[in-house]
mmCIF file of C-alpha atoms in Angstrom:
data_model
loop_
_atom_site.group_PDB
_atom_site.id
_atom_site.type_symbol
_atom_site.label_atom_id
_atom_site.label_comp_id
_atom_site.label_asym_id
_atom_site.label_seq_id
_atom_site.Cartn_x
_atom_site.Cartn_y
_atom_site.Cartn_z
ATOM 1 C CA MET U 183 -27.598 118.858 268.716
ATOM 2 C CA GLU U 184 -29.562 119.725 265.810
ATOM 3 C CA GLU U 185 -28.660 116.548 264.272
ATOM 4 C CA TYR U 186 -31.636 114.780 265.438
ATOM 5 C CA ALA U 187 -34.927 116.650 264.033
ATOM 6 C CA ARG U 188 -37.910 116.856 266.374
ATOM 7 C CA GLU U 189 -40.505 114.790 266.387
ATOM 8 C CA PRO U 190 -43.515 115.938 263.890
ATOM 9 C CA CYS U 191 -45.781 117.858 265.925
ATOM 10 C CA PRO U 192 -48.644 115.394 267.434
ATOM 11 C CA TRP U 193 -45.862 112.817 268.760
ATOM 12 C CA ARG U 194 -43.824 115.667 269.985
ATOM 13 C CA ILE U 195 -46.304 116.215 273.004
ATOM 14 C CA VAL U 196 -45.762 112.427 273.721
ATOM 15 C CA ASP U 197 -41.912 112.494 273.118
ATOM 16 C CA ASP U 198 -41.455 115.851 275.168
ATOM 17 C CA CYS U 199 -43.231 114.366 278.029
ATOM 18 C CA GLY U 200 -41.275 111.181 278.155
ATOM 19 C CA GLY U 201 -38.784 112.655 277.924
ATOM 20 C CA ALA U 202 -39.258 115.194 280.666
ATOM 21 C CA PHE U 203 -40.405 112.684 283.061
ATOM 22 C CA THR U 204 -37.021 110.610 282.582
ATOM 23 C CA MET U 205 -34.672 114.025 282.795
ATOM 24 C CA GLY U 206 -36.569 114.882 286.161
ATOM 25 C CA ALA U 207 -36.431 111.388 287.523
ATOM 26 C CA ILE U 208 -32.775 110.730 286.732
ATOM 27 C CA GLY U 209 -31.692 114.299 287.850
ATOM 28 C CA GLY U 210 -33.889 114.425 290.958
ATOM 29 C CA GLY U 211 -32.329 111.001 291.630
ATOM 30 C CA ILE U 212 -28.891 112.148 291.904
ATOM 31 C CA PHE U 213 -30.029 115.424 293.689
ATOM 32 C CA GLN U 214 -31.905 113.678 296.088
ATOM 33 C CA ALA U 215 -29.392 110.940 296.835
ATOM 34 C CA VAL U 216 -26.977 114.019 297.760
ATOM 35 C CA LYS U 217 -29.346 115.644 299.943
ATOM 36 C CA GLY U 218 -30.992 112.567 301.757
ATOM 37 C CA PHE U 219 -27.453 111.172 302.587
ATOM 38 C CA ARG U 220 -26.393 114.821 303.814
ATOM 39 C CA ASN U 221 -29.583 114.964 305.692
ATOM 40 C CA SER U 222 -29.568 111.885 307.425
ATOM 41 C CA PRO U 223 -28.288 111.237 311.260
ATOM 42 C CA ALA U 224 -24.434 109.817 311.233
ATOM 43 C CA GLY U 225 -23.882 106.241 310.544
ATOM 44 C CA MET U 226 -23.360 104.865 307.091
ATOM 45 C CA SER U 227 -26.135 102.574 307.125
ATOM 46 C CA HIS U 228 -28.499 105.431 307.968
ATOM 47 C CA ARG U 229 -27.149 107.685 305.500
ATOM 48 C CA LEU U 230 -27.945 105.166 302.819
ATOM 49 C CA LYS U 231 -30.992 104.508 304.321
ATOM 50 C CA GLY U 232 -32.127 108.048 304.196
ATOM 51 C CA SER U 233 -30.608 108.325 300.822
ATOM 52 C CA MET U 234 -33.012 105.796 299.463
ATOM 53 C CA THR U 235 -36.008 107.169 300.975
ATOM 54 C CA ALA U 236 -35.247 110.735 299.526
ATOM 55 C CA ILE U 237 -34.975 109.181 296.389
ATOM 56 C CA ARG U 238 -38.050 106.915 296.459
ATOM 57 C CA THR U 239 -40.110 109.982 297.614
ATOM 58 C CA ARG U 240 -38.897 112.888 295.503
ATOM 59 C CA ALA U 241 -37.627 111.562 292.473
ATOM 60 C CA PRO U 242 -40.940 110.568 291.142
ATOM 61 C CA GLN U 243 -42.534 113.796 291.975
ATOM 62 C CA LEU U 244 -39.703 115.828 290.135
ATOM 63 C CA GLY U 245 -40.339 113.349 287.130
ATOM 64 C CA GLY U 246 -43.696 114.295 287.531
ATOM 65 C CA SER U 247 -43.707 117.968 287.205
ATOM 66 C CA PHE U 248 -40.767 117.947 284.871
ATOM 67 C CA ALA U 249 -43.593 115.879 282.657
ATOM 68 C CA VAL U 250 -46.060 118.457 283.221
ATOM 69 C CA TRP U 251 -43.961 121.291 281.993
ATOM 70 C CA GLY U 252 -42.766 119.408 279.300
ATOM 71 C CA GLY U 253 -46.033 118.082 277.993
ATOM 72 C CA LEU U 254 -47.993 121.185 278.450
ATOM 73 C CA PHE U 255 -44.922 123.233 276.706
ATOM 74 C CA SER U 256 -44.979 121.017 273.572
ATOM 75 C CA MET U 257 -48.673 121.079 273.645
ATOM 76 C CA ILE U 258 -48.891 124.939 273.538
ATOM 77 C CA ASP U 259 -45.944 124.599 271.186
ATOM 78 C CA CYS U 260 -47.762 122.460 268.500
ATOM 79 C CA GLY U 261 -50.746 124.768 268.830
ATOM 80 C CA LEU U 262 -48.621 127.633 268.116
ATOM 81 C CA VAL U 263 -47.271 126.331 265.163
ATOM 82 C CA LYS U 264 -50.565 125.430 263.787
ATOM 83 C CA VAL U 265 -51.880 128.823 264.151
ATOM 84 C CA ARG U 266 -48.956 130.740 263.185
ATOM 85 C CA GLY U 267 -47.865 128.279 260.331
ATOM 86 C CA LYS U 268 -44.194 128.705 260.979
ATOM 87 C CA GLU U 269 -41.710 127.355 263.790
ATOM 88 C CA ASP U 270 -39.434 129.643 265.202
ATOM 89 C CA PRO U 271 -37.565 130.510 268.526
ATOM 90 C CA TRP U 272 -40.798 132.836 269.534
ATOM 91 C CA ASN U 273 -42.796 129.585 269.486
ATOM 92 C CA SER U 274 -40.650 127.977 272.110
ATOM 93 C CA ILE U 275 -40.353 131.612 274.254
ATOM 94 C CA THR U 276 -44.198 132.206 273.998
ATOM 95 C CA SER U 277 -44.952 129.028 274.971
ATOM 96 C CA GLY U 278 -42.840 128.895 278.028
ATOM 97 C CA ALA U 279 -44.010 132.030 279.051
ATOM 98 C CA MET U 280 -47.622 130.711 278.659
ATOM 99 C CA THR U 281 -46.736 127.352 280.405
ATOM 100 C CA GLY U 282 -45.579 129.236 283.365
ATOM 101 C CA ALA U 283 -48.558 131.102 283.186
ATOM 102 C CA ILE U 284 -51.121 128.265 282.923
ATOM 103 C CA LEU U 285 -49.014 126.314 285.749
ATOM 104 C CA ALA U 286 -49.028 129.207 288.486
ATOM 105 C CA ALA U 287 -53.160 129.907 287.535
ATOM 106 C CA ARG U 288 -54.215 128.867 290.739
ATOM 107 C CA ASN U 289 -51.983 131.303 292.869
ATOM 108 C CA GLY U 290 -53.578 134.709 291.157
ATOM 109 C CA PRO U 291 -52.666 137.107 288.757
ATOM 110 C CA VAL U 292 -49.369 138.223 290.223
ATOM 111 C CA ALA U 293 -48.071 134.594 290.425
ATOM 112 C CA MET U 294 -49.037 134.139 287.041
ATOM 113 C CA VAL U 295 -47.174 137.142 285.674
ATOM 114 C CA GLY U 296 -43.966 136.341 288.016
ATOM 115 C CA SER U 297 -43.939 132.785 286.656
ATOM 116 C CA ALA U 298 -44.538 133.856 282.941
ATOM 117 C CA ALA U 299 -41.805 135.973 282.972
ATOM 118 C CA MET U 300 -39.696 133.325 284.277
ATOM 119 C CA GLY U 301 -40.340 130.774 281.876
ATOM 120 C CA GLY U 302 -40.318 133.398 278.817
ATOM 121 C CA ILE U 303 -36.779 134.244 279.934
ATOM 122 C CA LEU U 304 -34.964 130.980 280.591
ATOM 123 C CA LEU U 305 -36.697 129.724 277.342
ATOM 124 C CA ALA U 306 -35.326 132.625 275.498
ATOM 125 C CA LEU U 307 -31.864 132.032 277.197
ATOM 126 C CA ILE U 308 -32.098 128.473 276.265
ATOM 127 C CA GLU U 309 -33.086 129.359 272.481
ATOM 128 C CA GLY U 310 -30.443 131.862 272.229
ATOM 129 C CA ALA U 311 -27.855 129.291 273.530
ATOM 130 C CA GLY U 312 -29.127 126.853 270.963
ATOM 131 C CA ILE U 313 -28.853 129.397 268.187
ATOM 132 C CA LEU U 314 -25.330 130.440 269.424
ATOM 133 C CA LEU U 315 -24.339 126.815 269.375
ATOM 134 C CA THR U 316 -25.501 126.000 265.910
ATOM 135 C CA ARG U 317 -23.369 129.142 264.558
ATOM 136 C CA PHE U 318 -20.375 127.820 266.296
ATOM 137 C CA ALA U 319 -20.758 124.473 265.164
ATOM 138 C CA SER U 320 -21.182 125.551 261.781
ATOM 139 C CA ALA U 321 -18.148 127.550 261.812
ATOM 140 C CA GLN U 322 -16.365 124.682 263.515
ATOM 141 C CA PHE U 323 -16.592 122.424 260.848
ATOM 142 C CA PRO U 324 -15.873 124.193 257.778
ATOM 143 C CA THR U 325 -15.583 120.773 255.616
ATOM 144 C CA GLY U 326 -19.442 120.500 255.549
ATOM 145 C CA PRO U 327 -21.891 122.255 252.916
ATOM 146 C CA GLN U 328 -22.105 125.709 253.712
ATOM 147 C CA PHE U 329 -25.469 127.012 254.840
ATOM 148 C CA ASP U 330 -26.592 129.533 252.530
ATOM 149 C CA GLU U 331 -29.064 131.007 255.212
ATOM 150 C CA GLU U 332 -30.093 130.145 258.880
ATOM 151 C CA PRO U 333 -29.914 126.655 258.963
ATOM 152 C CA ALA U 334 -33.332 125.676 259.355
ATOM 153 C CA PRO U 335 -35.773 126.745 262.119
ATOM 154 C CA MET U 336 -33.986 126.028 265.366
ATOM 155 C CA ALA U 337 -34.824 122.995 266.935
ATOM 156 C CA ALA U 338 -35.589 123.694 270.807
ATOM 157 C CA PRO U 339 -32.037 122.638 272.337
ATOM 158 C CA SER U 340 -32.849 119.831 274.324
ATOM 159 C CA ALA U 341 -36.623 120.057 273.296
ATOM 160 C CA PRO U 342 -38.257 119.168 276.746
ATOM 161 C CA PHE U 343 -36.549 120.971 278.801
ATOM 162 C CA GLY U 344 -38.725 121.408 281.874
ATOM 163 C CA ASP U 345 -38.041 124.157 284.651
ATOM 164 C CA TYR U 346 -36.566 122.648 287.515
ATOM 165 C CA ARG U 347 -38.390 124.721 289.905
ATOM 166 C CA GLN U 348 -41.813 123.438 290.760
ATOM 167 C CA TYR U 349 -44.746 125.362 290.310
ATOM 168 C CA GLN U 350 -47.003 123.926 293.087
ATOM 169 C CA MET E 286 -25.003 106.112 267.754
ATOM 170 C CA PRO E 287 -20.969 106.920 267.957
ATOM 171 C CA VAL E 288 -20.265 106.201 264.323
ATOM 172 C CA SER E 289 -23.573 106.597 262.304
ATOM 173 C CA VAL E 290 -22.927 109.249 259.838
ATOM 174 C CA GLY E 291 -25.126 112.210 259.799
ATOM 175 C CA PRO E 292 -27.159 114.247 257.312
ATOM 176 C CA TYR E 293 -24.488 116.235 256.507
ATOM 177 C CA GLY E 294 -22.041 113.759 255.755
ATOM 178 C CA GLN E 295 -19.819 113.796 258.672
ATOM 179 C CA ALA E 296 -19.550 111.471 261.538
ATOM 180 C CA GLN E 297 -21.868 112.516 264.320
ATOM 181 C CA PRO E 298 -20.318 113.735 267.784
ATOM 182 C CA SER E 299 -20.045 111.165 269.901
ATOM 183 C CA CYS E 300 -21.998 110.239 273.165
ATOM 184 C CA VAL E 301 -19.994 111.871 275.474
ATOM 185 C CA ASP E 302 -19.347 114.744 273.608
ATOM 186 C CA ARG E 303 -22.799 115.333 273.122
ATOM 187 C CA VAL E 304 -23.228 114.812 277.133
ATOM 188 C CA LYS E 305 -20.258 117.282 277.483
ATOM 189 C CA MET E 306 -21.711 119.802 275.130
ATOM 190 C CA GLY E 307 -25.317 119.305 276.950
ATOM 191 C CA PHE E 308 -23.414 120.229 280.271
ATOM 192 C CA MET E 309 -21.384 123.164 279.145
ATOM 193 C CA MET E 310 -24.922 124.522 277.315
ATOM 194 C CA GLY E 311 -26.848 124.017 280.332
ATOM 195 C CA PHE E 312 -24.249 125.630 282.637
ATOM 196 C CA ALA E 313 -23.967 128.775 280.386
ATOM 197 C CA VAL E 314 -27.720 129.077 280.525
ATOM 198 C CA GLY E 315 -27.899 128.523 284.058
ATOM 199 C CA MET E 316 -25.320 130.798 284.841
ATOM 200 C CA ALA E 317 -27.238 133.598 282.843
ATOM 201 C CA ALA E 318 -30.470 132.572 284.278
ATOM 202 C CA GLY E 319 -29.062 132.713 287.900
ATOM 203 C CA ALA E 320 -27.077 136.205 287.369
ATOM 204 C CA MET E 321 -30.795 137.619 286.286
ATOM 205 C CA PHE E 322 -32.819 136.026 289.393
ATOM 206 C CA GLY E 323 -30.607 135.824 291.734
ATOM 207 C CA THR E 324 -29.731 139.508 291.534
ATOM 208 C CA PHE E 325 -33.092 140.280 292.144
ATOM 209 C CA SER E 326 -33.603 137.533 295.205
ATOM 210 C CA CYS E 327 -30.531 139.234 296.752
ATOM 211 C CA LEU E 328 -31.627 142.690 296.169
ATOM 212 C CA ARG E 329 -34.841 141.667 297.967
ATOM 213 C CA ILE E 330 -33.553 140.321 301.002
ATOM 214 C CA GLY E 331 -31.482 143.042 301.246
ATOM 215 C CA MET E 332 -27.791 142.678 300.347
ATOM 216 C CA ARG E 333 -25.748 145.246 298.935
ATOM 217 C CA GLY E 334 -22.074 145.946 297.934
ATOM 218 C CA ARG E 335 -19.552 143.020 298.387
ATOM 219 C CA GLU E 336 -22.173 140.947 300.338
ATOM 220 C CA LEU E 337 -24.595 141.410 297.032
ATOM 221 C CA MET E 338 -21.570 140.058 294.697
ATOM 222 C CA GLY E 339 -21.028 137.089 296.741
ATOM 223 C CA GLY E 340 -24.529 136.210 296.843
ATOM 224 C CA VAL E 341 -25.064 136.698 293.016
ATOM 225 C CA GLY E 342 -22.197 134.303 292.500
ATOM 226 C CA LYS E 343 -23.204 131.654 294.750
ATOM 227 C CA THR E 344 -26.750 131.712 292.947
ATOM 228 C CA MET E 345 -25.316 131.554 289.594
ATOM 229 C CA MET E 346 -22.669 128.561 290.329
ATOM 230 C CA GLN E 347 -25.536 127.016 291.903
ATOM 231 C CA SER E 348 -28.286 127.600 288.963
ATOM 232 C CA GLY E 349 -25.529 126.668 286.369
ATOM 233 C CA GLY E 350 -24.723 123.326 288.207
ATOM 234 C CA THR E 351 -28.269 122.372 288.293
ATOM 235 C CA PHE E 352 -28.971 123.175 284.964
ATOM 236 C CA GLY E 353 -25.998 121.771 283.465
ATOM 237 C CA THR E 354 -26.731 118.555 285.163
ATOM 238 C CA PHE E 355 -30.236 118.086 283.795
ATOM 239 C CA MET E 356 -29.332 119.271 280.291
ATOM 240 C CA ALA E 357 -26.357 116.547 280.249
ATOM 241 C CA ILE E 358 -29.104 113.952 281.742
ATOM 242 C CA GLY E 359 -31.772 115.603 278.724
ATOM 243 C CA MET E 360 -28.638 114.812 276.476
ATOM 244 C CA GLY E 361 -27.464 111.328 277.454
ATOM 245 C CA ILE E 362 -31.182 109.914 277.426
ATOM 246 C CA ARG E 363 -31.474 110.632 273.855
ATOM 247 C CA CYS E 364 -28.258 108.930 272.306
#
């Protein structure tokens, strides 16, 4: 997971945006295929057609909202890296919360706070899982050179992780 | 890149391993997130007692599955 270093900062935005779009489109394709299949009237051709329609209409939408999330997230992340001068999990958590807040901005302050809390909690969970995984992985392969300190600033596990909820 | 050698001089885990790892991690994260948000939303719609347990469990499994799938895809598109 930490084998691939994340892209250096300005390019990370593009990378995350595209990665998030792909992730959302593929994942949305899978889920919408099932959903369209189940919601269609009986008959195999109807079901397949319904499934295709659901994929065509919804998967790009989901990919788009993932891309918005991922792009805004890493934009804020890069801003924080520049401002604070270091890269640590707090960057990701803060930018997750801010992304949630910004994307809910048109729904009023209450929605902004709720959405920010959700983004922050999610990113904190993901970062925590990443840290645990790094510990586990470095304990699992004791043949490798031992890290004498915390192994590097944790890269976000799957960097472009967009929230799967839609904020629209 | 299944056989390339990583920066620490050991073979990197293969693609399938990484996808599996991503799924497991996403599943864990999703379970945790589902436990939190599921508790809130189930309490809000007025579930108590055993019903609440069932509702939270269902939300946890659902969000774990969703997260896991997306994480697995996220890992898969990068190798």
